[in-house]
Backbone as a ProteinNet text record, in pm:
[ID]
protein_1_A
[PRIMARY]
XXXXXXXXXXXXXXXXXXXXXXXXXXXXXXXXXXXXXXXXXXXXXXXXXXXXXXXXXXXXXXXXXXXXXXXXXXXXXXXXXXXXXXXXXXXXXXXXXXXXXXXXXXXXXXXXXXXXXXXXXXXXXXXXXXXXXXXXXXXXXXXXXXXXXXXXXXXXXXXXXXXXXXXXXXXXXXXXXXXXXXXXXXXXXXXXXXXXXXXXXXXXXXXXXXXXXXXXXXXXXXXXXXXXXXXXXXXXXXXXXXXXXXXX
[TERTIARY]
-1393	-1272.5	-1277.9	-1394.9	-1411.8	-1385.3	-1436.7	-1417.1	-1269.2	-1197.5	-1054.6	-977.6	-1007.8	-940.3	-969.4	-1094.5	-1131.8	-1057.6	-1050.3	-982.2	-832.5	-773.5	-631.5	-603.7	-691.2	-674.7	-685.7	-784.8	-800.5	-680.1	-628.6	-516.3	-392.3	-357.7	-231.3	-239.4	-362.9	-376.1	-408.4	-434.6	-463.6	-335.4	-339.5	-219.1	-174.3	-46.9	9.1	19.8	-52.5	-51.5	85.8	144.2	276.9	379.2	362.5	452.1	446.6	326.3	312.3	380.1	373.6	441.9	592.8	644.9	788	825.5	736.9	760.9	760.6	671.2	666.7	801.4	855.1	983.7	1095.2	1102.8	1211.1	1206.6	1087.6	1073.3	1108.5	1057	1081.7	1230.4	1295.1	1437.9	1520.8	1487.3	1564.7	1557.3	1437.9	1423	1491.2	1480.1	1546.9	1698	1749.4	1893.5	1939.7	1861.5	1897.5	1897.9	1799.6	1791.6	1910.6	1946.7	2059.9	2191	2206.8	2329.1	2344.6	2232.7	2237.3	2284.9	2288.2	2336.2	2488.6	2543.8	2689.6	2753.1	2674.8	2732.8	2777.5	2879.7	2931.1	2925.7	2935	2935.5	2796.5	2788.2	2662.3	2578.6	2494.1	2407.4	2263.6	2184.9	2045.8	1958.6	1985.3	1903.9	1865.5	1763.9	1719.1	1758	1869.1	1920.4	1819.6	1749.3	1652	1538.5	1493	1382.4	1425	1548.7	1600.4	1603.9	1643.6	1652.6	1516.4	1410.8	1274.6	1199.9	1273	1211	1128.3	1171.4	1102.8	959.5	923.6	785.2	688.7	735.3	649.3	606.8	692.6	656.4	596.4	648.7	596.2	448.3	400.1	259.3	168.5	217.6	138.2	116.6	220.7	208.4	110.3	117.3	25	-118.7	-140.2	-275.1	-329.9	-246.3	-289.8	-324.1	-239.4	-264.3	-396.9	-421.6	-543.8	-667.4	-659.4	-774	-805.6	-702.4	-724.5	-781.8	-763.2	-811.2	-962.4	-1034.2	-1179.3	-1221.5	-1143.8	-1178.5	-1178.1	-1085.8	-1080.8	-1207.7	-1258.6	-1381.2	-1501	-1505.7	-1613.9	-1598.8	-1475.2	-1452.6	-1487.7	-1464.3	-1490.7	-1628.2	-1694.9	-1824.2	-1812.5	-1689.4	-1668.3	-1724.9	-1750.6	-1804.5	-1939.3	-2015.7	-2143.8	-2122.9	-2022.3	-1990.8	-1945	-1862.2	-1812.4	-1926.5	-2019.7	-2129.5	-2234.7	-2239.2	-2328.2	-2272.2	-2140.4	-2075.9	-2074.3	-2057.4	-2055.9	-2156.2	-2281.2	-2385.8	-2364.5	-2296.3	-2272.2	-2165.4	-2206.5	-2115.1	-2007.7	-2040.3	-1937.9	-1830.4	-1871.5	-1774.3	-1676.9	-1727.7	-1642.2	-1540	-1586.4	-1496.8	-1393.3	-1435.5	-1342	-1238.8	-1282.1	-1188.5	-1085.7	-1131	-1038.4	-941.7	-993.3	-908.9	-801.5	-840.8	-746	-633.3	-669.2	-567.2	-476.8	-535.9	-459	-361.7	-409.6	-324	-205.8	-231.9	-126.2	-17.6	-57.6	43.1	117.4	46.1	111.3	205.4	165.6	251.8	383.3	377.7	500.3	588.7	529.2	606.1	659.8	578.5	621	735.5	731.6	840.5	971.5	966.3	1086.7	1136.2	1043.8	1080.3	1141.9	1081.7	1130.3	1266.1	1280.2	1409.1	1517.1	1482.6	1578.5	1619.3	1523.2	1552.3	1646.1	1619.2	1704.8	1844.4	1850.7	1981.1	2065	2003.9	2075.3	2108.7	2012.6	2036	2150	2155.8	2262.9	2400.1	2406.4	2533.1	2573.1	2476	2505	2518.2	2463.2	2475.1	2621	2661	2800.7	2837.5	2965.4	3013.4	2960.6	2917.1	2862.4	2713.9	2653.5	2509.9	2435.5	2492.9	2427.2	2330	2264	2166.7	2173.6	2125.6	2125.7	1994.2	2004.3	1883.6	1799.5	1865.2	1793.7	1740.9	1770.2	1718.9	1567.3	1502.3	1356.1	1293.4	1343.2	1282.8	1295.3	1408.3	1427.2	1332.6	1316.9	1222.5	1080.7	1046.4	913.8	895.3	999.8	992.8	978.3	1048	1043.4	905.5	858.2	726.3	616.7	629.7	529.1	518.2	629.9	626.6	551.5	569.2	494.1	345.2	312.2	171.5	114	193.3	149.8	108.8	192	162.7	41.2	24.9	-93.6	-220.7	-215.4	-332.6	-363.3	-259.6	-281.7	-354.5	-316.3	-382.5	-530.7	-561.6	-701.8	-779.4	-713.3	-776.2	-811.5	-717.7	-742.6	-854.6	-858.8	-964.6	-1100.9	-1108.5	-1235.2	-1284.5	-1195	-1233.3	-1278.5	-1205	-1240.9	-1375	-1404.5	-1534.1	-1647.5	-1623.5	-1727	-1744	-1632.6	-1636.6	-1673	-1623.5	-1651.1	-1588.8	-1493.2	-1421.5	-1274.1	-1192.4	-1052.2	-977.5	-993.4	-920.4	-958.8	-1088.7	-1135.2	-1086.8	-1089.4	-1047.3	-898.5	-817.1	-672.8	-647.1	-714.4	-698.9	-740.8	-850	-901.1	-807.5	-758.8	-668.9	-538.1	-479.3	-354.9	-376.9	-494.9	-528	-533.7	-597.3	-605.9	-467.2	-379.1	-246	-158.3	-158.7	-62.9	-119.8	-251.8	-311.6	-275.7	-282.3	-258.8	-116.8	-11.7	122.2	131.9	64.8	67.4	-2.8	-117.6	-190.1	-106.9	-36.2	46.3	157.7	207.9	312.9	259.3	129.6	71.7	16.4	11.7	-38	78.7	63.8	172.3	143.3	18.4	-18.7	28.9	121.1	172.6	63.4	-39.9	-148.2	-219.4	-247	-315.2	-224.4	-95.4	-1.4	-5.9	-4	-9.3	-140.6	-249.6	-379.7	-383.8	-333.1	-330.9	-242.3	-129.9	-39.4	-101.2	-189.1	-252.7	-361.8	-432.2	-547	-515.3	-407.4	-371.6	-326.4	-378.7	-340.4	-191.7	-130.7	11.6	98.1	70.3	152.5	146.1	27.4	14.4	75.9	46.1	91.6	241.1	308.3	452.5	532.6	465.4	534.1	590.4	539.2	586.7	730.7	780.6	917.9	1020.4	975.6	1068.2	1136.5	1267.5	1342.1	1411.5	1405.3	1460.7	1359.6	1372.7	1288.3	1140.4	1102.7	961.3	878.4	943.1	870.4	828.6	890.1	855.4	741.7	702	594	460.4	374.8	241.4	157.4	185.5	111.8	206.7	187.9	276.5	280.1	388.6	404.3	288	251.8	144.8	8	-7.8	-134.7	-152.4	-41.4	-47.7	-90.9	-38.8	-82.2	-231.1	-275.6	-417.5	-504.4	-453	-526.3	-544	-435.3	-444.4	-538	-531.3	-622.1	-767.8	-794.8	-931.8	-978.9	-890.4	-924.4	-954.4	-868.7	-887.3	-1016	-1043.1	-1164.5	-1289.1	-1286.3	-1400.7	-1425.3	-1316.4	-1330.8	-1389.1	-1341.9	-1391.7	-1539	-1576.1	-1715.8	-1807.6	-1769	-1851.1	-1858	-1743.5	-1741.9	-1826.7	-1818.4	-1896.8	-2045.9	-2085.1	-2227.8	-2281.6	-2206.1	-2250.2	-2249.4	-2154.1	-2149.9	-2272.5	-2314.8	-2430.4	-2563	-2568.7	-2695.5	-2718.3	-2609.1	-2623.1	-2624.7	-2684.1	-2676.2	-2534.6	-2495.3	-2361.3	-2349.4
-1732.5	-1742.3	-1645.4	-1634.6	-1541.9	-1398.8	-1363.9	-1228.9	-1202.2	-1301.9	-1285.4	-1261.9	-1341.7	-1324.3	-1187.3	-1144	-1013.7	-901.1	-909.8	-804.7	-804.7	-922.5	-929.8	-869.6	-900.4	-845.1	-693.8	-642.7	-497.5	-432.7	-499	-441.2	-431.8	-541.3	-542.1	-462.5	-435.1	-357	-209.8	-175.7	-35.2	46.7	163.2	246	295.8	278.8	333.9	238.6	126.1	37.3	-26.8	-79.9	-140.8	-33.1	83.8	194.3	231	229.3	260.8	155.6	28.9	-76	-53.7	-13.3	15.6	137.7	238.6	357.7	319.8	229.3	182.6	125	35.8	-26.8	77.1	158.1	255.6	358.6	409.2	512.2	457.3	340.3	280.2	255	197.5	167.3	295.2	392.6	516.9	593.2	605.3	677.7	601.5	470.7	390	404.5	405.5	422.2	558.3	662	796.4	803.4	738.9	739.8	666.4	552.3	475.8	551.3	615	689.1	811.7	862.3	981.4	949.8	822.6	783.7	788.6	867.7	884.3	829.5	806.1	759.4	614.4	578.4	442.2	385.2	254.3	190.3	182.7	218.5	204.6	331.7	336.3	451.7	416.5	516.5	495.1	490.8	399	383.5	236.6	215.8	80.4	59.9	-8.1	-18.3	-74.9	-179	-238.8	-141.8	-73.1	20.8	139.2	185.8	293.4	248.5	123.7	71	55.3	60.7	46.3	179.8	289.9	422.7	449.2	398.5	424.5	376.6	283.9	235.1	349.4	447.4	561.3	641.3	645.4	714.5	617.1	495.1	394.7	367.3	382.7	357.3	453.5	574.1	669.9	619.4	559	501.7	385.4	302.7	189.9	239.2	343.9	399.1	449.9	518.7	570.7	456.7	354.5	238.1	171.6	153.8	87.8	168.9	298.6	384.4	380.3	386.9	388.5	256.9	149.9	19.9	19	95.4	104.3	247.4	344.7	484.5	519.1	459.2	483.2	433.9	321.2	265.7	355.8	415.2	509.6	635.6	678.3	799.3	784.4	665.2	641.6	581.6	537.1	470.8	322.1	268.8	125.9	38.4	99.3	20.7	-41.4	26.4	-29.9	-159.1	-158.7	-279.1	-391.3	-356.5	-455.6	-520.6	-438.5	-490.9	-560.8	-530.7	-604.2	-742.9	-749.7	-878.6	-967.2	-905	-979.9	-913.6	-957.8	-891.1	-899.3	-1002	-1015.2	-913.9	-808.4	-696.7	-729.4	-812.2	-853.5	-935.6	-1012.3	-1090.3	-998.9	-889.7	-792.2	-734.5	-694	-632.7	-733.5	-856.4	-959.7	-992.3	-994.3	-1021.4	-909.2	-785.4	-672.3	-680.1	-716.4	-727.3	-833.8	-948.7	-1058.7	-1020.8	-957.7	-915.6	-809.9	-715.2	-607.6	-664.1	-754.8	-815.9	-886.9	-960.6	-1037.5	-946.9	-844.9	-761.2	-673.3	-621.7	-536.8	-620.7	-742.5	-829.5	-857.1	-883	-909.9	-785.2	-672	-547.8	-505.2	-520	-481.7	-569.3	-697.5	-787.4	-744.9	-712.2	-664.7	-534.5	-443.1	-313	-328	-412.1	-430.1	-500	-605.8	-675	-582.6	-504.7	-409.9	-305	-257.2	-154.7	-209.1	-330.3	-389.5	-419.1	-464.8	-494.5	-367.7	-263.9	-137.1	-73	-76.4	-17.4	-84	-215	-289.3	-252	-223.1	-185.8	-42	45.2	187.5	229.4	152.1	187.3	181.3	266.2	266.2	134	109.3	-11	-14.2	-129	-143.8	-118.8	-82.5	-56.1	-150.9	-265.3	-360.9	-447.3	-537.6	-626.1	-762.1	-862.8	-998.6	-1027.8	-1080.4	-1113.2	-1219.3	-1307.4	-1421.3	-1393.6	-1275.9	-1242.8	-1232.6	-1289	-1292.5	-1153.4	-1052	-918.8	-860.8	-888.4	-837.2	-907	-1037.3	-1111.9	-1060.1	-1030.9	-976.7	-839.3	-755.4	-623.1	-634.5	-729.7	-748.5	-797.7	-904.9	-959.8	-860	-797.2	-701.1	-581.3	-538	-424.2	-459.5	-583	-628.1	-634	-691.2	-697.8	-557.3	-466.6	-327.8	-266.9	-281.6	-222.4	-288	-417.1	-486.2	-432.5	-411.2	-359.4	-215.4	-136.6	0.4	-5.8	-101.6	-117	-149.9	-239.5	-275.5	-158.1	-80.1	40.8	135.8	154.9	243.3	194.3	63.3	7.4	25.2	1.5	16.7	160.3	254.2	395.5	439.6	398.5	437.2	379.3	257.6	195.7	273.6	322.2	397.4	537.8	604.2	744.4	759	666.3	663.3	781	846.2	954.9	938.8	920.9	887.9	996.4	1121	1229.8	1243	1236.4	1248.1	1129.3	1011.1	890.7	895.3	940	950.7	1048.1	1162	1259.4	1204.2	1129	1073.8	967.1	878.6	772	830.4	921.4	983.3	1062.8	1124.3	1195.2	1101.2	985.7	887.1	839.3	822	770.4	873.9	996	1095.8	1191.6	1193.5	1289.3	1257.4	1131.6	1096.4	1130.8	1104.6	1148.8	1300.2	1374.3	1520.3	1566.1	1504.4	1539.1	1506.9	1393.4	1354	1455.5	1515.5	1616	1749.1	1770.5	1901.4	1906.9	1793.1	1793.4	1770.9	1818.4	1807.9	1705.3	1664	1568.1	1427.7	1365.9	1233.2	1126.7	1140.3	1042.4	1045.5	1165.4	1178.7	1138.1	1164.1	1120.6	969	899.4	752.6	703.6	771.2	730.1	744.7	856.7	879.5	777.8	742.8	644.7	505.2	478.3	346.4	328.2	434.9	422.1	463.2	535.4	578	459.8	441.8	326.3	323	439.4	443.3	429	505.8	502.1	366	306.6	173.7	66.9	72.9	-31.5	-37.1	78.3	79	38.6	19.7	-33.6	-171.9	-241.2	-375.9	-373.3	-256.7	-245.6	-236.7	-211.5	-192.2	-323.7	-319.2	-436	-406.8	-282	-241.4	-152.8	-144.8	-54.4	-82.5	-210.3	-245.3	-194.8	-182.8	-135.9	10	82.6	223.3	244.1	137.5	148.6	170.6	249.4	272.1	145.4	59.6	-64.2	-166.9	-294.2	-399.2	-409.9	-464.7	-470.5	-536.4	-657.9	-726.9	-671.5	-622.6	-557.2	-429.4	-360.9	-241	-273.7	-384.9	-430.4	-464.2	-517.8	-548.4	-423.3	-311.8	-185.1	-142.8	-148.4	-115.3	-211.5	-338.6	-437.2	-405.3	-355.6	-318.3	-200.1	-102.5	10.3	-39	-127.3	-178.6	-258.8	-344.3	-424.5	-336.7	-234.9	-144.1	-71.9	-27.4	42.3	-49.4	-174.5	-269.7	-304.2	-320.4	-353.9	-237.7	-117	0.1	15.8	2.4	12.5	-94	-217.5	-326.7	-308.4	-262.1	-239.2	-129.5	-21	88.1	46.2	-33.6	-83	-166.8	-243.2	-331.6	-255.4	-146.9	-75.1	34.4	92	206.9	164.7	250.4	230.1	260.5	193.4	215.4	356.1
-1346.3	-1427.3	-1546.6	-1605.6	-1717.8	-1672.7	-1554.3	-1501.5	-1475.9	-1425.6	-1400.1	-1529.5	-1630.6	-1759.2	-1818.7	-1805.7	-1859.6	-1787.5	-1655.5	-1579.2	-1606.4	-1622.4	-1653.6	-1791.3	-1887.6	-2022.1	-2020.2	-1946.5	-1936.9	-1870	-1768.2	-1694.9	-1782.8	-1849.3	-1925.2	-2054.9	-2101.8	-2225.3	-2199.1	-2074.4	-2042.5	-2049	-2111.2	-2121.5	-1983.9	-1956.5	-1833.6	-1717.2	-1719.6	-1602.2	-1580.6	-1686.5	-1673.1	-1636	-1692.6	-1659.2	-1512	-1454.8	-1312.6	-1225.3	-1267.4	-1192.1	-1195.1	-1311.1	-1321.5	-1238.1	-1237.3	-1154.5	-1006.8	-968.2	-829.3	-788.4	-870.2	-838.2	-836.5	-941.1	-952.4	-840.3	-810.5	-707	-569.5	-539.7	-408.3	-386.5	-485.9	-473.3	-468.2	-551.3	-556.2	-423.8	-369.1	-242.2	-129	-129.8	-27.4	-37.1	-160	-180.2	-129	-156.8	-110.8	42	104.3	251	312.1	253.1	305.8	285.9	170	141	231.3	282.5	367.8	509.4	546.8	679.3	679.9	767.2	770.6	897.5	1000.3	1126.7	1114.6	1190.3	1189.2	1330	1337.6	1468.7	1527.8	1656.1	1729.6	1714.5	1611.2	1587.4	1623.2	1654.9	1690.4	1564.9	1475.5	1356	1339.7	1259.3	1224.5	1078.6	1050.8	913	813.4	851.4	759	729.8	833	813.6	727.1	747.3	663.2	517.6	495.3	359	293.2	370.8	317.8	315.9	329.8	332.3	207.6	94.1	-32.6	-37.5	49.9	52.5	83.1	159	194.2	71.8	-29.3	-152.8	-254.1	-255.7	-347.9	-328	-204.4	-177.9	-254.8	-282.6	-359.4	-501.6	-559.8	-693.7	-692.8	-589.8	-576.4	-566.5	-486.5	-470.3	-603.1	-679.4	-809.7	-904.1	-908	-993.3	-957.2	-828.2	-782.7	-818.1	-798.5	-830	-979.1	-1061.6	-1206.2	-1257.6	-1181.6	-1227.3	-1247.8	-1165.3	-1185.9	-1216.8	-1171.4	-1196.3	-1343.6	-1419.7	-1563.7	-1631.5	-1586.1	-1645.3	-1618.3	-1500.5	-1472.1	-1556.7	-1576	-1653.7	-1800.6	-1856.8	-1999.3	-2025.1	-1919.4	-1936.6	-1963.8	-1967.4	-1992	-1880.9	-1764.6	-1653	-1690.6	-1778.5	-1821	-1899.4	-1985.1	-2062.1	-1969.7	-1873.1	-1777.4	-1700.7	-1651.3	-1570.2	-1655.9	-1782.1	-1872.2	-1899.7	-1919.9	-1946.5	-1822.1	-1704.1	-1577.9	-1484	-1487.9	-1409	-1257.7	-1211.4	-1066.5	-1025.6	-960.6	-935.4	-832.7	-736.2	-640.7	-711.3	-811.1	-888	-960.8	-1015.8	-1083.6	-986.5	-869.3	-771.7	-722	-699	-652.3	-759.6	-885.5	-994.8	-1005.9	-996.1	-999.5	-881.3	-765	-645.4	-663.9	-720.7	-738.3	-833.9	-945.1	-1042.4	-980.3	-909.9	-847.3	-744	-660.3	-558.2	-623.2	-730.3	-795.5	-852.6	-928.2	-994.5	-894.2	-795.1	-695.2	-608.8	-575.7	-493.9	-565	-695.1	-771.8	-776.6	-814.5	-824.2	-687.4	-583.5	-448.6	-400.4	-432.9	-393.5	-457.6	-586.9	-656	-593.7	-565.4	-508.3	-369.7	-287.2	-149.9	-149.4	-227.8	-234.9	-289.7	-391.9	-447.7	-346.4	-269.5	-168	-60.7	-14.5	88.5	35.1	-88.1	-147.7	-163.2	-219.3	-238	-103.8	-12.1	119.2	192.9	184.2	252.2	197.4	68	7	39	55.9	74.1	220.5	311.6	452.5	497.4	591.6	638.3	704.3	716.5	784	927.6	968.6	1103.2	1111.2	998.1	996.4	901.4	875.6	787.3	866.9	799	862.9	795.4	863.6	810.4	739.8	617.2	541.2	610.4	684.2	743.1	883.3	937	1070.4	1066.9	1167	1169.3	1158.8	1231.8	1219.1	1078.1	1010.4	875.1	777.9	793	709.2	730.1	856.7	884.8	821.1	828.5	766.7	615.2	555	411.1	366.6	427.9	392.2	426.5	542.9	585.6	493.6	436.6	343.8	216.4	169.6	51.3	83.1	198.7	240.1	254.1	308.3	325.9	192.6	91.5	-39.4	-103.6	-83.9	-137	-71.1	59.7	130.4	90.9	64.4	15.2	-119.5	-203.1	-332.7	-314.2	-222.7	-198.4	-139.3	-55.1	-0.8	-114.8	-206.6	-319.9	-408.9	-433.6	-517.2	-452	-321	-250.5	-251.3	-226.5	-225.2	-363.8	-468.1	-604.7	-645.3	-601.3	-632	-567.6	-446.6	-375.8	-432.3	-465	-507.5	-654.5	-739.5	-883.9	-959.7	-900.8	-967.6	-935.7	-1038.9	-1017.4	-940.9	-980.7	-916.2	-769.1	-741.9	-603.1	-520.2	-579.6	-507.4	-474.7	-569.9	-544.6	-430.5	-432.7	-326	-190.7	-190	-64.7	-8.4	-94.6	-48.5	3.4	-72	-25.9	101.8	113.3	236.1	355	336.9	444.7	487.3	389	419.6	490.3	438.6	487.1	591	607.9	701.3	846.1	885.1	1025.6	1071.3	990.6	1033.3	1049	961.4	971.1	1098.4	1126.9	1249.3	1373.2	1369.4	1483.9	1509	1401.6	1416.2	1465.8	1447.2	1481.2	1623.1	1692.3	1830.6	1925.5	2047.1	2145.3	2254.6	2266.1	2369.9	2330	2405.3	2370.8	2360.1	2443.2	2438.3	2303.9	2254.7	2125.9	2010.2	2025	1921.4	1907.8	2021.4	2018.6	1959.3	1993.8	1940.1	1788.9	1739	1594.5	1524.4	1585.9	1527.4	1526.3	1620.3	1627.6	1523.1	1489.4	1398.7	1255	1234.2	1098.6	1015	895.4	813.2	780.3	759.9	726.8	851.7	954.6	1075.1	1143.7	1145.8	1207.4	1118	989.3	898.4	880.7	873	849.3	972.1	1084.5	1201.8	1177.2	1076.8	1045.2	995.4	954.5	905.5	1018.8	1138.9	1250.5	1287.4	1300.6	1348.2	1480.8	1523.9	1652.5	1724.1	1855.5	1933.2	1921.7	1917.1	1902.8	2020.8	2135.7	2254.7	2241.5	2149.5	2130.6	2029.8	1961.9	1863.7	1933.7	1872	1928.4	1923.4	1826.2	1808.1	1749.1	1783.1	1736	1584	1528.9	1383.1	1309.5	1347	1274.7	1310.9	1432.3	1467.4	1385.5	1359	1275.6	1134	1080.5	948.3	952.2	1065.6	1082	1076	1129.5	1122.6	977.5	900	758	686.3	723.2	663.8	691.8	812.3	847	762.4	740.4	652.9	511.2	459.9	323.4	312.1	411.2	408.2	414	500.6	511.3	379.4	314.6	186.7	79.7	75.7	-23.7	0.7	127.2	159.3	121.8	159.9	125	-26.7	-93	-238.4	-304	-254	-310.6	-292.8	-173.5	-146.8	-238	-251.3	-338.2	-485	-525.2	-662	-692.9	-595.3	-615.5	-616.3	-539.6	-524.1	-627.1	-677.3	-766.5	-912.4	-993.9	-1139.1	-1186.7	-1292.7	-1347.5	-1403.3
[MASK]
++++++++++++++++++++++++++++++++++++++++++++++++++++++++++++++++++++++++++++++++++++++++++++++++++++++++++++++++++++++++++++++++++++++++++++++++++++++++++++++++++++++++++++++++++++++++++++++++++++++++++++++++++++++++++++++++++++++++++++++++++++++++

């Protein structure tokens, strides 16, 4: 409990953290609004209205990754990590406390961002391209998008804990997220494209936003979230082991 209070205090008093949460919401909603407004076709179009309305998550995840990395990367940069580990010698406890605070704040901000994106998207999409809030696929896309952003945050925290350098960690996390889609675009073999889409944390995880054409996905919506979860868990485990073994 002491570790949780300490991490919460550090988070809310650190310069820029609240600002990044506001940027997450604003960026996600703005990009989603632009994507929805760009749809001009009416009637029976080959688009997924809910997924279009959640386009901003693709950019919002970058803000989440930066926020997560700075949560521990700043302490390594300033040397405050020594004070943290002196006050709480159990290093796994420190990492778990940081994870809990990060999950809580990102979940709240992500929920606001996702709801805002769907609300704005529904208003801006052309007639005949709306969606029902209560439809099961839309609810899954909404909840799944929040879970997606939370897992991206945990991935960023794990990588930053392992790397111990904020700039390098941000580059590595963004590389992991955006590299697989780029690779998929650069190959022509459909089999390899599907393989890359199945293992990439972003390509697999964002499948949870699909409400139409599920049979065309390389991997099922919740299984895709599971792939991202596996990446996040692996990063946290590696980061935790290195945190425990290395000197501060």
